[in-house]
Amino acid sequence: QKEVEQNSGPLSVPEGAIASLNCTYSDRGSQSFFWYRQYSGKSPELIMFIYSNGDKEDGRFTAQLNKASQYVSLLIRDSQPSDSATYLCAVNDGGSQGNLIFGKGTKLSVKP
Amino acid sequence: GAGVSQSPRYKVAKRGQDVALRCDPISGHVSLFWYQQALGQGPEFLTYFQNEAQLDKSGLPSDRFFAERPEGSVSTLKIQRTQQEDSAVYLCASSPVGGGRIGNQPQHFGDGTRLSIL
């Protein structure tokens, strides 16, 4: 059974702090890694994607990938109350046509 | 609109009824996916289309679930003889490419259909 594991949280950080979200995955065949943000009652919204080991930065967001450790993380700098949402880690199913395997999500709460 | 459109947004049905959920992907997107998201869980894969061909239906939970995309654009997910455990949000996602490139392309999600079975 291919799995993606995330701490369900809630993760609470003060406004302006760095939020660190972590994810591990079991499928060594996975090559593509995605972070989606999901507000309550809304659809998942793509935040970041990363394919290569190392860091990828986009504005306040940094994705980090370590394939050897099967570990992906998302850092949110200068957290804002509007960042409060559930963050879903997803990896492509290496043995499939491209469907994604999602974690259960980490609920982030940014306190003003 | 430019995004993935799903209808209806909400559907309430009695146990045993059949339901049909519609997905209109982003124009020109080759690949279309259906996912099921239970409360407090991440989305789980149901089925995948490349154009009109259903290439993977391994995630469909039972033979009561059926999906089609006859003209390679709009897709319908049908659930027959609904059960209470079918209550969930059904998400549709599309991607601009297919074939071996698809694992590298982000999927764009619609707002989903929230299905409640009484």
CSV table of N, CA and C in Angstrom, one decimal, chain A residues 34-39 44-49 58 61-62 74 76 87:
chain,number,residue,atom,x,y,z
A,34,PHE,N,4.0,17.5,-4.8
A,34,PHE,CA,3.1,18.7,-4.8
A,34,PHE,C,2.6,19.1,-3.5
A,35,TRP,N,2.5,20.3,-3.3
A,35,TRP,CA,1.8,20.9,-2.1
A,35,TRP,C,0.6,21.6,-2.5
A,36,TYR,N,-0.6,21.2,-2.0
A,36,TYR,CA,-1.8,21.9,-2.2
A,36,TYR,C,-2.4,22.5,-0.9
A,37,ARG,N,-3.0,23.6,-1.1
A,37,ARG,CA,-3.7,24.3,0.0
A,37,ARG,C,-5.2,24.1,-0.1
A,38,GLN,N,-5.8,23.8,0.9
A,38,GLN,CA,-7.3,23.6,0.9
A,38,GLN,C,-8.0,24.3,2.0
A,39,TYR,N,-8.7,25.3,1.6
A,39,TYR,CA,-9.6,26.0,2.6
A,39,TYR,C,-10.8,25.2,2.8
A,44,PRO,N,-8.7,21.7,-3.6
A,44,PRO,CA,-7.3,21.9,-3.4
A,44,PRO,C,-6.7,22.9,-4.4
A,45,GLU,N,-5.8,23.7,-3.9
A,45,GLU,CA,-5.2,24.8,-4.8
A,45,GLU,C,-3.7,24.5,-4.8
A,46,LEU,N,-3.1,24.4,-6.0
A,46,LEU,CA,-1.7,24.1,-6.0
A,46,LEU,C,-0.9,25.3,-5.5
A,47,ILE,N,0.1,25.0,-4.6
A,47,ILE,CA,1.0,26.0,-4.0
A,47,ILE,C,2.4,25.8,-4.6
A,48,MET,N,2.9,24.6,-4.6
A,48,MET,CA,4.3,24.4,-5.1
A,48,MET,C,4.3,23.0,-5.6
A,49,PHE,N,5.3,22.8,-6.6
A,49,PHE,CA,5.6,21.5,-7.0
A,49,PHE,C,7.2,21.4,-7.1
A,58,ASP,N,9.5,30.0,-4.0
A,58,ASP,CA,8.5,30.8,-4.7
A,58,ASP,C,7.8,31.8,-3.8
A,61,PHE,N,7.1,30.9,0.0
A,61,PHE,CA,7.0,29.4,0.1
A,61,PHE,C,8.3,28.8,-0.4
A,62,THR,N,8.8,27.8,0.4
A,62,THR,CA,10.0,27.0,0.0
A,62,THR,C,9.6,25.5,0.1
A,74,LEU,N,7.4,21.8,3.4
A,74,LEU,CA,7.0,23.1,2.9
A,74,LEU,C,7.2,24.1,4.0
A,76,ILE,N,6.7,28.1,5.1
A,76,ILE,CA,6.0,29.3,4.8
A,76,ILE,C,6.6,30.4,5.7
A,87,TYR,N,-3.0,21.9,4.5
A,87,TYR,CA,-2.0,21.7,3.5
A,87,TYR,C,-1.9,20.2,3.2
